[in-house]
Coordinates of C-alpha atoms in Angstrom, one line a residue:
M819 CA 126.3 103.8 103.5
Q820 CA 129.1 106.9 103.7
N821 CA 130.2 106.7 106.3
K822 CA 133.6 107.5 106.5
G823 CA 132.9 111.2 107.3
Y824 CA 131.9 110.6 111.1
S825 CA 133.8 108.8 113.2
R826 CA 132.3 104.7 114.3
E827 CA 131.8 105.9 117.1
W828 CA 130.2 108.9 116.9
L829 CA 127.9 107.0 114.9
D830 CA 127.3 104.4 116.9
K831 CA 126.0 107.0 119.4
L832 CA 124.0 108.7 117.2
I833 CA 122.2 105.0 115.9
Y834 CA 122.0 104.0 119.6
N835 CA 120.4 107.8 120.5
S836 CA 117.7 107.5 117.7
D837 CA 116.5 104.6 118.5
I838 CA 114.4 103.2 115.3
V839 CA 111.4 102.0 117.0
S840 CA 110.9 105.7 117.6
T841 CA 111.6 107.3 115.0
I842 CA 110.4 105.1 112.9
S843 CA 106.9 105.8 114.7
R844 CA 107.2 109.7 112.8
Y845 CA 106.4 108.1 109.7
L846 CA 104.0 105.1 110.7
T847 CA 101.8 103.8 113.3
L848 CA 103.7 100.4 114.6
T849 CA 102.2 97.3 116.4
R850 CA 103.7 94.9 118.6
K851 CA 103.4 91.6 118.7
G852 CA 106.0 90.2 121.0
N853 CA 109.6 91.3 120.1
T854 CA 109.0 93.2 116.9
Y855 CA 107.2 96.1 115.4
W856 CA 104.7 95.8 112.5
A857 CA 103.1 98.2 109.8
C858 CA 102.2 98.2 106.4
C859 CA 105.5 98.9 104.5
P860 CA 106.2 102.8 103.6
F861 CA 108.4 101.4 100.2
H862 CA 105.7 99.7 98.1
H863 CA 101.7 99.5 98.7
E864 CA 100.0 96.4 100.8
K865 CA 97.2 96.0 102.9
T866 CA 98.7 93.3 105.2
P867 CA 101.3 94.7 107.1
S868 CA 104.5 92.6 106.2
F869 CA 107.3 96.1 107.9
A870 CA 109.0 94.5 110.4
V871 CA 110.7 96.5 113.1
N872 CA 113.4 95.3 115.1
Q873 CA 114.6 96.9 118.4
Q874 CA 116.6 94.9 119.5
G875 CA 118.5 94.8 116.4
Q876 CA 117.8 98.1 115.2
F877 CA 116.9 97.8 111.9
Y878 CA 113.8 97.4 109.8
H879 CA 112.4 94.6 107.1
C880 CA 109.4 94.4 104.9
F881 CA 109.4 90.5 103.9
G882 CA 106.9 91.8 100.8
C883 CA 109.6 94.3 99.1
G884 CA 112.5 93.0 100.5
A885 CA 113.4 97.1 102.0
S886 CA 115.8 96.8 104.5
G887 CA 118.5 98.7 106.6
N888 CA 118.9 101.0 110.0
V889 CA 117.7 104.1 111.4
I890 CA 120.3 106.5 109.0
S891 CA 118.5 104.0 105.6
F892 CA 115.0 104.4 106.6
V893 CA 115.0 108.3 106.8
E894 CA 117.0 108.6 103.8
K895 CA 114.7 106.9 101.7
M896 CA 111.9 108.5 103.0
E897 CA 113.0 112.0 103.7
G898 CA 115.3 111.3 100.0
T899 CA 117.4 113.5 101.2
D900 CA 121.2 112.1 101.4
F901 CA 123.8 110.6 104.2
I902 CA 125.0 113.6 105.4
D903 CA 121.5 115.9 106.2
T904 CA 120.2 112.5 107.1
V905 CA 122.4 112.6 110.0
K906 CA 122.2 116.7 110.4
M907 CA 118.2 116.0 110.7
L908 CA 118.4 112.5 113.3
A909 CA 121.1 114.0 115.1
G910 CA 118.9 117.5 115.5
W911 CA 116.0 115.0 116.3
A912 CA 118.4 113.2 119.4
G913 CA 119.7 116.5 121.1
M914 CA 123.6 115.5 119.3
E915 CA 126.0 117.7 118.3
V916 CA 127.0 116.4 114.1
P917 CA 130.6 117.4 114.0
E918 CA 132.6 117.8 110.8
F919 CA 132.2 116.1 108.5
H920 CA 135.9 114.6 106.6
G921 CA 134.9 112.4 104.2
D922 CA 135.5 111.6 100.6
E923 CA 136.2 114.4 99.2
D924 CA 134.1 113.8 95.4
Y925 CA 130.9 113.1 97.5
L926 CA 131.6 116.9 99.5
K927 CA 132.4 117.6 96.0
R928 CA 129.1 116.8 94.1
R929 CA 126.8 117.1 97.2
K930 CA 128.3 121.3 97.3
H931 CA 127.4 121.1 93.4
R932 CA 123.9 120.0 94.0
E933 CA 123.6 123.0 96.6
L934 CA 124.6 124.9 94.1
L935 CA 121.9 124.0 91.8
Q936 CA 119.5 123.7 94.5
N937 CA 119.8 127.3 95.0
I938 CA 120.5 128.4 91.3
C939 CA 116.7 127.8 90.7
R940 CA 115.6 129.1 93.9
D941 CA 117.0 132.5 93.0
S942 CA 115.4 132.0 89.7
A943 CA 111.9 131.7 91.0
I944 CA 112.3 134.4 93.6
Y945 CA 113.1 136.5 90.0
Y946 CA 109.7 135.1 87.9
H947 CA 107.6 135.4 90.9
N948 CA 109.4 139.2 91.6
V949 CA 108.4 139.9 87.7
L950 CA 104.7 138.5 87.1
K951 CA 104.4 141.0 90.5
S952 CA 105.5 144.2 88.3
K953 CA 104.6 146.1 85.8
D954 CA 107.1 143.9 83.5
G955 CA 105.1 141.2 84.1
A956 CA 101.4 142.6 82.8
V957 CA 101.3 140.4 79.7
G958 CA 102.0 137.1 82.1
L959 CA 99.7 138.2 85.4
N960 CA 96.9 139.1 82.7
Y961 CA 96.8 135.8 81.1
L962 CA 96.8 133.7 84.5
L963 CA 94.0 136.1 86.0
G964 CA 92.1 135.6 81.9
R965 CA 92.5 132.2 83.7
G966 CA 90.9 132.8 86.7
V967 CA 93.6 132.4 88.9
D968 CA 93.6 134.4 92.0
S969 CA 96.8 136.4 93.6
K970 CA 96.7 134.2 96.2
T971 CA 97.2 130.7 94.4
I972 CA 100.0 132.7 92.7
T973 CA 101.7 133.4 95.7
K974 CA 100.8 129.8 97.3
L975 CA 102.5 128.2 94.2
G976 CA 105.6 131.3 93.0
L977 CA 103.8 131.5 89.6
G978 CA 106.3 134.0 87.6
Y979 CA 106.6 134.7 84.4
S980 CA 110.0 135.9 82.5
N981 CA 109.3 139.0 80.3
S982 CA 113.1 138.9 78.5
W983 CA 115.8 136.8 77.0
Q984 CA 118.4 138.8 79.3
G985 CA 117.1 139.6 82.5
L986 CA 117.1 136.2 83.9
V987 CA 120.8 136.3 83.5
N988 CA 122.0 139.6 84.2
Y989 CA 119.9 139.3 87.5
L990 CA 122.2 135.0 88.5
L991 CA 125.1 136.5 86.6
K992 CA 125.3 139.7 89.6
K993 CA 124.3 137.7 92.2
G994 CA 128.3 136.4 91.7
Y995 CA 127.0 132.6 90.0
K996 CA 129.1 131.8 87.3
R997 CA 127.9 131.7 83.2
Q998 CA 128.9 127.6 83.2
D999 CA 126.9 127.3 86.7
L1000 CA 123.5 128.4 84.6
I1001 CA 123.2 126.2 82.6
D1002 CA 123.8 123.2 84.8
A1003 CA 120.9 124.0 86.5
G1004 CA 118.6 124.5 83.4
V1005 CA 117.7 128.2 83.8
C1006 CA 119.7 128.9 81.0
D1007 CA 120.8 127.5 77.6
E1008 CA 123.4 128.3 75.3
K1009 CA 122.9 129.3 71.3
N1010 CA 126.1 130.1 69.2
N1011 CA 128.4 131.3 72.4
R1012 CA 125.4 133.4 74.0
I1013 CA 122.8 132.2 77.0
Y1014 CA 119.8 133.1 77.3
D1015 CA 117.0 132.6 79.7
A1016 CA 115.5 129.1 78.7
M1017 CA 111.9 129.8 80.0
A1018 CA 111.9 133.6 77.7
E1019 CA 108.3 134.8 77.5
R1020 CA 106.4 132.5 79.5
V1021 CA 104.4 132.1 82.3
V1022 CA 106.0 130.3 84.4
F1023 CA 105.5 126.9 87.5
P1024 CA 109.0 126.2 89.4
V1025 CA 109.0 122.6 89.9
I1026 CA 109.5 122.0 94.0
D1027 CA 110.8 119.1 95.2
H1028 CA 108.5 117.1 98.3
N1029 CA 111.5 118.5 100.7
G1030 CA 110.5 121.9 99.3
K1031 CA 113.7 122.9 97.3
V1032 CA 113.1 124.4 93.4
V1033 CA 114.5 121.8 91.1
G1034 CA 113.0 122.9 87.9
F1035 CA 110.6 124.9 85.7
S1036 CA 107.8 124.8 83.2
G1037 CA 106.8 126.9 81.1
R1038 CA 103.7 128.3 79.7
A1039 CA 104.1 130.5 76.1
I1040 CA 101.9 132.8 76.2
K1041 CA 102.7 135.4 73.4
N1042 CA 105.2 133.2 71.0
D1043 CA 102.9 131.1 68.2
S1044 CA 105.9 129.8 66.7
F1045 CA 107.2 128.4 70.6
A1046 CA 105.5 124.7 72.0
K1047 CA 103.0 125.2 74.4
Y1048 CA 104.6 123.8 76.9
K1049 CA 108.6 123.8 77.7
N1050 CA 110.3 122.1 80.8
T1051 CA 113.7 122.5 82.1
K1052 CA 116.2 120.2 80.3
A1053 CA 117.4 116.8 82.5
T1054 CA 120.1 118.3 84.7
E1055 CA 121.6 116.8 88.4
I1056 CA 118.4 117.6 90.1
F1057 CA 115.8 117.3 88.1
N1058 CA 114.6 114.8 85.3
K1059 CA 110.9 115.3 83.5
S1060 CA 110.6 111.5 83.6
S1061 CA 110.5 111.4 87.5
N1062 CA 109.7 114.8 89.4
I1063 CA 106.3 115.3 90.1
Y1064 CA 104.9 118.8 90.2
C1065 CA 103.0 119.9 93.2
I1066 CA 104.2 116.8 95.2
N1067 CA 105.8 119.3 97.8
L1068 CA 102.4 120.0 98.8
L1069 CA 100.6 116.7 98.3
R1070 CA 103.0 115.8 101.2
K1071 CA 101.9 118.5 103.0
A1072 CA 98.3 117.3 102.3
R1073 CA 97.9 113.7 103.4
L1074 CA 97.1 113.5 107.1
E1075 CA 93.9 114.9 105.7
K1076 CA 93.4 113.3 102.3
N1077 CA 95.7 110.1 102.0
Y1078 CA 95.0 109.9 98.6
A1079 CA 96.3 112.1 95.1
I1080 CA 94.6 113.3 91.8
L1081 CA 96.3 113.0 89.0
V1082 CA 95.1 115.6 86.8
E1083 CA 97.1 116.1 83.2
G1084 CA 98.9 119.9 83.2
Q1085 CA 99.9 122.2 85.6
M1086 CA 97.0 124.7 85.0
D1087 CA 95.0 121.7 86.1
V1088 CA 96.3 121.3 89.1
V1089 CA 96.8 125.3 89.7
A1090 CA 92.4 125.4 89.3
L1091 CA 92.7 122.7 91.8
Q1092 CA 94.9 123.7 94.3
Q1093 CA 93.0 127.0 94.2
A1094 CA 88.9 125.4 94.2
G1095 CA 91.1 123.3 98.2
F1096 CA 93.0 120.1 96.5
S1097 CA 96.0 120.8 98.4
N1098 CA 96.4 116.7 96.4
A1099 CA 96.1 117.5 93.1
I1100 CA 99.2 116.8 91.3
A1101 CA 100.6 115.7 87.2
T1102 CA 103.3 114.8 85.7
M1103 CA 106.3 117.3 83.5
G1104 CA 103.6 116.1 80.3
T1105 CA 105.3 112.9 80.1
A1106 CA 103.2 109.4 80.7
F1107 CA 102.7 108.8 84.6
N1108 CA 105.9 106.0 84.8
K1109 CA 107.7 103.6 87.4
N1110 CA 109.8 107.0 88.9
H1111 CA 106.8 108.7 89.4
V1112 CA 104.9 106.1 91.4
Q1113 CA 108.4 105.2 93.2
T1114 CA 108.1 109.0 94.9
L1115 CA 104.7 109.2 95.2
S1116 CA 104.5 105.9 97.3
R1117 CA 106.1 107.5 100.2
F1118 CA 103.1 109.7 100.7
V1119 CA 99.9 107.8 99.3
D1120 CA 98.0 105.0 98.7
A1121 CA 95.9 105.7 96.3
V1122 CA 94.6 107.9 93.4
V1123 CA 91.9 109.1 91.6
V1124 CA 93.0 109.4 88.2
C1125 CA 91.2 112.5 85.6
F1126 CA 92.6 113.4 83.1
D1127 CA 90.5 115.5 79.8
G1128 CA 87.1 113.4 79.3
D1129 CA 88.2 113.5 75.4
N1130 CA 89.6 110.3 73.5
A1131 CA 93.1 111.6 73.7
G1132 CA 92.5 111.9 77.9
Q1133 CA 91.4 108.4 78.4
K1134 CA 94.2 107.1 76.3
A1135 CA 96.4 108.6 78.9
I1136 CA 94.8 107.6 81.8
A1137 CA 95.0 104.1 80.4
R1138 CA 98.3 104.3 79.5
S1139 CA 98.9 105.5 84.1
L1140 CA 96.9 103.0 85.2
E1141 CA 100.0 100.2 84.5
P1142 CA 102.6 101.3 86.4
L1143 CA 100.5 102.4 89.4
G1144 CA 98.5 98.9 89.8
E1145 CA 102.0 97.0 89.3
E1146 CA 102.1 99.4 92.4
G1147 CA 99.7 98.1 94.5
F1148 CA 97.6 101.9 94.5
E1149 CA 94.2 101.6 95.3
I1150 CA 92.9 103.3 92.0
K1151 CA 89.9 104.8 91.2
V1152 CA 89.3 107.1 87.7
L1153 CA 86.8 110.3 87.2
S1154 CA 85.8 110.7 84.0
L1155 CA 84.5 114.5 83.6
P1156 CA 80.8 114.7 81.6
E1157 CA 80.9 116.7 78.7
K1158 CA 84.8 116.3 77.4
L1159 CA 86.2 118.6 80.0
D1160 CA 89.3 119.2 81.6
P1161 CA 88.9 120.0 85.7
D1162 CA 90.0 123.9 84.7
E1163 CA 86.8 123.3 82.9
F1164 CA 84.8 121.4 85.2
I1165 CA 85.5 123.5 88.0
K1166 CA 84.9 126.9 86.5
K1167 CA 81.9 126.2 85.1
Y1168 CA 81.0 123.8 88.3
G1169 CA 82.2 124.3 91.4
S1170 CA 84.4 122.5 93.5
E1171 CA 81.5 120.7 95.1
A1172 CA 80.2 118.9 92.9
Y1173 CA 84.1 117.9 91.7
Q1174 CA 84.4 116.4 95.2
K1175 CA 80.9 114.1 94.5
L1176 CA 82.3 112.5 91.5
I1177 CA 85.6 111.4 92.8
D1178 CA 83.0 110.2 95.5
N1179 CA 81.9 108.3 92.9
A1180 CA 85.0 107.6 91.0
M1181 CA 84.5 104.7 89.0
P1182 CA 86.1 101.6 90.4
V1183 CA 89.5 101.0 88.1
Y1184 CA 88.2 97.4 86.5
E1185 CA 84.6 98.8 85.4
F1186 CA 87.2 101.9 83.7
E1187 CA 89.5 99.3 81.6
I1188 CA 86.9 97.4 80.9
N1189 CA 84.6 100.6 79.7
Y1190 CA 87.7 101.4 78.2
E1191 CA 88.1 98.0 76.1
A1192 CA 84.7 98.7 75.2
S1193 CA 84.7 102.1 73.7
K1194 CA 88.5 100.6 71.3
H1195 CA 85.7 98.0 69.8
N1196 CA 82.8 97.7 67.5
L1197 CA 80.5 95.6 69.2
A1198 CA 78.2 95.9 67.3
D1199 CA 80.2 93.3 64.6
K1200 CA 79.9 89.8 66.0
D1201 CA 83.6 89.5 65.2
E1202 CA 84.9 92.1 67.7
I1203 CA 83.3 90.8 70.2
P1204 CA 85.8 88.0 70.9
K1205 CA 88.4 90.7 70.6
F1206 CA 87.1 92.1 74.0
V1207 CA 86.4 89.6 75.9
D1208 CA 89.7 88.1 75.0
A1209 CA 91.1 91.7 76.2
C1210 CA 88.8 91.6 79.4
I1211 CA 90.2 87.5 79.9
G1212 CA 93.2 90.0 80.4
I1213 CA 92.1 92.3 83.2
L1214 CA 89.6 89.8 84.8
S1215 CA 93.4 87.8 85.8
T1216 CA 94.8 90.5 87.2
I1217 CA 91.5 90.9 90.5
P1218 CA 92.7 89.1 93.4
K1219 CA 89.5 89.0 95.1
E1220 CA 86.7 86.1 93.9
S1221 CA 83.7 88.8 95.3
E1222 CA 85.2 91.7 92.8
R1223 CA 86.1 89.1 90.1
E1224 CA 82.5 88.1 89.6
I1225 CA 81.1 91.3 89.6
Y1226 CA 83.4 92.3 86.8
I1227 CA 83.0 88.6 84.9
K1228 CA 78.9 89.8 84.9
L1229 CA 80.0 93.3 83.6
V1230 CA 82.1 91.8 80.8
A1231 CA 79.3 89.6 79.9
K1232 CA 76.4 92.7 80.2
I1233 CA 78.7 94.0 77.6
S1234 CA 79.6 91.7 75.1
G1235 CA 76.3 89.2 75.4
V1236 CA 78.3 86.8 76.2
P1237 CA 77.3 84.2 78.5
R1238 CA 78.9 84.1 82.7
E1239 CA 80.0 80.0 82.4
S1240 CA 82.1 81.0 78.7
I1241 CA 83.8 83.9 79.6
L1242 CA 84.9 82.1 83.2
R1243 CA 85.2 78.9 81.3
Q1244 CA 88.3 81.4 79.2
L1245 CA 89.4 82.6 82.4
M1246 CA 89.7 79.3 84.0
F1247 CA 92.0 78.1 80.6
S1248 CA 94.1 81.4 80.6
K1249 CA 94.8 80.6 84.3
N1250 CA 96.0 77.2 83.9
K1251 CA 97.8 77.8 81.0
A1252 CA 100.7 80.8 82.5
V1253 CA 100.5 78.0 85.8
T1254 CA 101.9 74.8 83.7
S1255 CA 104.1 77.0 81.4
T1256 CA 105.8 78.4 84.1
E1257 CA 109.1 77.4 85.7
T1258 CA 110.7 77.9 88.5
P1259 CA 114.7 78.7 87.9
Q1260 CA 117.4 77.3 90.3
V1261 CA 118.9 79.7 92.1
A1262 CA 122.5 80.5 90.7
G1263 CA 125.3 80.5 93.8
Q1264 CA 123.3 78.0 96.1
T1265 CA 125.9 75.6 97.7
K1266 CA 124.9 71.7 98.1
N1267 CA 124.2 72.7 101.7
Y1268 CA 123.1 76.6 101.2
K1269 CA 120.4 76.2 103.7
A1270 CA 121.9 74.6 106.9
E1271 CA 124.9 77.5 106.0
Q1272 CA 122.3 80.3 106.2
F1273 CA 120.5 78.8 109.3
V1274 CA 124.1 78.3 110.9
L1275 CA 124.8 81.9 109.9
A1276 CA 121.3 83.3 110.8
S1277 CA 121.3 82.0 114.4
I1278 CA 125.4 83.2 115.1
L1279 CA 124.6 86.4 113.6
H1280 CA 121.1 87.0 115.9
K1281 CA 122.9 85.5 119.1
K1282 CA 120.1 82.6 120.0
P1283 CA 121.1 80.4 122.4
W1284 CA 120.9 77.3 120.7
A1285 CA 123.7 78.4 118.3
L1286 CA 127.6 77.1 118.0
S1287 CA 131.2 78.5 116.8
V1288 CA 131.9 77.1 113.5
D1289 CA 134.6 76.1 111.8
I1290 CA 135.5 79.3 108.6
E1291 CA 136.1 76.7 106.9
D1292 CA 133.0 74.5 107.4
F1293 CA 131.0 77.8 105.0
V1294 CA 131.7 77.2 101.2
N1295 CA 129.7 79.9 100.6
N1296 CA 131.6 82.1 99.7
N1297 CA 129.4 85.4 100.8
L1298 CA 128.2 83.4 104.0
K1299 CA 132.4 82.4 104.7
N1300 CA 132.8 86.3 104.7
L1301 CA 130.2 87.5 106.3
Y1302 CA 131.4 84.9 109.4
K1303 CA 135.2 86.3 108.8
Y1304 CA 133.6 89.8 109.4
L1305 CA 131.5 88.5 112.3
L1306 CA 134.3 87.5 114.1
A1307 CA 136.3 90.2 113.2
N1308 CA 134.0 93.0 115.0
N1309 CA 133.3 90.5 117.9
F1310 CA 130.0 89.5 116.6
P1311 CA 128.6 93.5 116.4
K1312 CA 124.6 93.7 116.4
V1313 CA 122.8 93.6 112.9
S1314 CA 122.4 97.4 112.6
K1315 CA 126.8 97.4 111.7
L1316 CA 125.9 95.5 108.9
F1317 CA 124.0 98.3 107.2
E1318 CA 127.3 100.4 107.9
D1319 CA 129.5 98.3 106.5
F1320 CA 127.9 96.5 103.4
D1321 CA 125.6 97.3 100.4
V1322 CA 122.9 94.7 102.4
E1323 CA 119.9 96.1 99.5
N1324 CA 122.2 94.5 96.8
S1325 CA 123.3 91.4 98.6
T1326 CA 120.6 88.4 98.9
D1327 CA 123.0 86.5 100.8
I1328 CA 123.2 89.0 103.7
K1329 CA 119.9 90.7 103.3
A1330 CA 118.9 86.5 103.5
I1331 CA 120.9 86.0 106.8
I1332 CA 119.4 89.0 108.6
N1333 CA 116.3 88.6 108.2
Y1334 CA 116.1 84.7 108.7
D1335 CA 112.3 84.1 110.0
F1336 CA 113.3 81.2 112.8
S1337 CA 109.5 81.1 113.3
K1338 CA 109.6 78.3 110.6
I1339 CA 112.0 76.3 112.9
A1340 CA 109.8 73.5 114.3
K1341 CA 113.0 72.4 117.1
P1342 CA 115.9 75.2 116.0
E1343 CA 118.0 73.0 118.7
E1344 CA 117.8 70.2 117.0
E1345 CA 117.9 72.2 113.5
F1346 CA 121.2 73.8 114.4
S1347 CA 122.6 70.6 115.4
G1348 CA 121.7 68.7 112.2
C1349 CA 122.8 72.0 110.1
L1350 CA 126.4 72.5 111.8
A1351 CA 126.6 68.6 111.7
K1352 CA 126.2 68.1 107.5
M1353 CA 128.7 71.1 106.8
Q1354 CA 131.2 69.7 109.1
L1355 CA 130.6 66.4 106.9
D1356 CA 130.7 68.5 103.5
S1357 CA 133.9 69.2 104.7
L1358 CA 135.3 66.6 105.7
L1359 CA 134.4 65.0 102.8
R1360 CA 136.1 67.9 100.8
R1361 CA 139.4 67.6 103.3
Q1362 CA 139.1 64.1 102.9
E1363 CA 139.9 63.8 99.7
A1364 CA 142.4 66.2 99.2
V1365 CA 144.4 63.6 101.9
G1366 CA 143.4 60.9 100.0
L1367 CA 145.6 63.0 95.7
E1368 CA 148.6 64.2 98.6
I1369 CA 149.2 60.6 99.5
V1370 CA 148.8 59.1 96.4
N1371 CA 151.7 62.3 95.2
C1372 CA 153.7 61.8 98.8
T1373 CA 157.6 60.9 98.2
N1374 CA 157.9 61.7 101.0
E1375 CA 157.9 58.3 103.8
Q1376 CA 157.1 60.1 107.1
M1377 CA 154.6 63.0 105.6
K1378 CA 152.5 60.2 103.8
I1379 CA 152.0 58.3 107.6
S1380 CA 151.2 61.1 108.8
L1381 CA 148.3 62.1 105.8
L1382 CA 147.6 58.2 106.2
N1383 CA 147.2 58.9 109.8
E1384 CA 145.1 62.4 109.3
A1385 CA 143.3 60.4 106.6
N1386 CA 142.1 57.3 109.3
E1387 CA 141.3 60.3 111.6
I1388 CA 139.3 61.7 109.2
S1389 CA 136.8 58.4 108.4
K1390 CA 136.4 58.3 112.0
K1391 CA 135.1 61.5 112.5
I1392 CA 132.9 61.0 109.3
I1393 CA 131.3 58.1 110.6
E1394 CA 129.8 59.3 113.6
I1395 CA 128.6 62.2 111.9
K1396 CA 126.5 60.0 109.6
T1397 CA 126.0 58.1 112.9
L1398 CA 124.7 61.2 113.9
L1399 CA 122.6 62.5 110.9
N1400 CA 120.9 59.1 110.9
K1401 CA 119.6 59.4 114.6
V1402 CA 118.1 62.8 113.5
G1403 CA 116.4 62.2 111.0

């Protein structure tokens, strides 16, 4: 965490005043069970809640995906804001004044530059929109009106037009922006040492992130046939076509009414659906739907209806989109449009009510995948049937519920003509093969008594009543030893402090200690004694070996006597601990 810019005392007060349960309740519905609050994780998709909030320790942890942190990191992830903006947001909710930030100059410089790029994009969007509404934008306006886009939708989506190559350049330079800043923001391109509007002679669609900031543009050529039909802003510090989603800002507002997104192919499809009242319609920036898109989308909805064009290319695009969505656990349905229409054409021809009916009756994802596989094979050819069934086995093996899987086994049997029992045998064979070929890798870096050290340190960190003090040298694992040193040096602080001083997200050892599940330990007092004894025995055996070497190499008689006495005491302690361990089993 970037915490050098504010005093530790002030940050502690902010975290104290921003109770983690109250803050997370702004985003999730929490259910209390004992001393822990539970919800479905907002960072991955699940049906059974595994996202735990610990009010006493002021931290959260998801047992499904491993996400963990304190109140600041939670809001950062949910809002997509940086540290300073997150702190300001929390302070506003807590009614606290924010002191001046005195931190990393490089961090402040990067933040200031990002704000500059956002301001340039915002002013560019205003310019394009004003041009569209003026007489200079008649060509762009007529195009949109001809496509059935009304003035209300144009305003809602901030649509614009660029009628010249230099108009935007002159406008922004007059506002005081520098030439290089316009290039860095992606609104201008450079050729032969001259800069020009990157969206010249195009209808412009501003791309707005989920926080309402304009970060880039997509432009649709309408006059010059030599242009590529669509052009996106180049990759910048604030925009990347492989991760930004068109109209994600409107989806965020719409999610309270509709907890699903309608994923369509292009901007004009989104425009048509938004105008028809589907405020949860989104699209990528002309790229295949990928894990970056999924990560963004997962903050806001649990389900997606995929609706691409009804032609073959559209069906292929749907198939490509399903994999990343399925891997993240989204509930997916597929809307197939008749007559090879696209959503824009369907809405114009049949209206929004008919489209809503299609959504309500959208095809389950597994049915689509099986039908799509069938379309790729000539099932009139007997040689193609085994290939189709093999492809479907891969689909069937991903279906978790047995009852649901049975439905699709029957569907594959019906389409292929292969008996259900034969398909079931193939499926079972493929599963057994996968199990027998799977090996469990040994975890690197785990020492002999790693689990014992883990339990002891977790007990100390969480201030369990059975926890006793430990000698620092009893720890062998360096990460755990360093964490114990930190606890000693900081007078055993609250768990939430660790998220400020360590990169918890990327430390498997520390994360495991923070989120240790004590409920699995039947007799924790006895377990602690046994674990501590194992650690002490291991420490004594190491010391015994070292003392033995010192005795062999010692030439000083008095020193040798002292070492022999120490070796004798170590032997007695080893016998005592071994006796204790034998008693506890």
